[in-house]
């Protein structure tokens, strides 16, 4: 949201970076100018009384030489000059709130000074008033004020020129034209300042709106991914509980006939139950929705790390050369963790197929130990389009990978590598502690 603005003061300094206002381009000069303007604007808003008082004091200071000359007997009397200077400068204190009225007052004082043949030296106050008119009022009002200022300036030049010798009086038209052009330039500067303020305000509002929309898209993508993972967890839990029920029914008959076999079955039930409880904790953390296939077909088991070879074969069929390096007992991991690792690798390979050349080389590495699983998917490029230093588009894919890693207490990083390609690294914890409340997502596959 933009900060409140004082009347006639335009927008407040943007709360977003100039790089955001300029769409993140590399126009360093434009960004530097924007930062400078924003800094000045912010200082003005932080100390509003500074400019209000400094400008009238500067205009009064310009009249001090005329007062000194008057004290020496040159020009109008000192009291007259002081009264005119005060009349010029005091209205400037309200130039922001009443720009047209202040311009009218300074113009009237200028006419009085001309009639009294008093050169105050403070007529810059009239220029300041005209500048604020250009920054505040409608173009029609500005045109009227500009016409008054040009007419008054021309009359003043002609009246003062008539008192000069003939040779200098011939220069009066040129002087009147030059001064009129300067007056018009001041009015134009005020109008340009007004347009620039409106432009910066529009850029600021647009940047804020885009940030809000981006955050909303990210939240919707995260919610969708959490729902998908919750559905996958439901399948895993349903399978595990079905196995437990079947084993329990068999163990009831084995406990009397074959006690040793029954004890082994009970241990299997205990292990399956512990795994199911761990998956249940994660399910409760994401709270998704259950959905069957539209045609009522049963759902196939979710993929695990044993299904990586068929996945890599499909990728090889698209052209890239894919190698797989594994270390550790990957197939002994929990089904939900295997699914998360599988989906991260799958999404990374999909991004490589979309962004890298068809003949690129891809290396997939999976390692596990007692506490963690580490997955790396690295391609050698080159990119199909010129690759910038910014990350690839952070759409649902990257959001989903991060949510899946967060579900198992891990993280995902992605970025360019030294080979000109892209590297995705994912880290998962194998511990069964439940994740924080804001975790992850996936989908069911029809059999």
Short mmCIF file of C-alpha atoms in Angstrom, two decimals, residues 77 81 94 139 145 223 225 260 275 298 322 342 399:
data_model
loop_
_atom_site.label_atom_id
_atom_site.label_comp_id
_atom_site.label_asym_id
_atom_site.label_seq_id
_atom_site.Cartn_x
_atom_site.Cartn_y
_atom_site.Cartn_z
CA UNK A 77 13.23 53.12 0.55
CA UNK A 81 11.55 46.95 0.01
CA UNK A 94 1.11 27.77 1.72
CA UNK A 139 -3.51 22.16 -17.66
CA UNK A 145 -1.38 31.37 -14.99
CA UNK A 223 -1.97 -25.69 -1.18
CA UNK A 225 0.79 -29.64 -3.77
CA UNK A 260 7.21 -69.16 16.35
CA UNK A 275 5.67 -47.02 9.66
CA UNK A 298 -8.35 -48.98 -8.66
CA UNK A 322 21.36 -40.05 -18.48
CA UNK A 342 11.15 -40.00 -6.92
CA UNK A 399 7.19 -25.17 -5.24
#
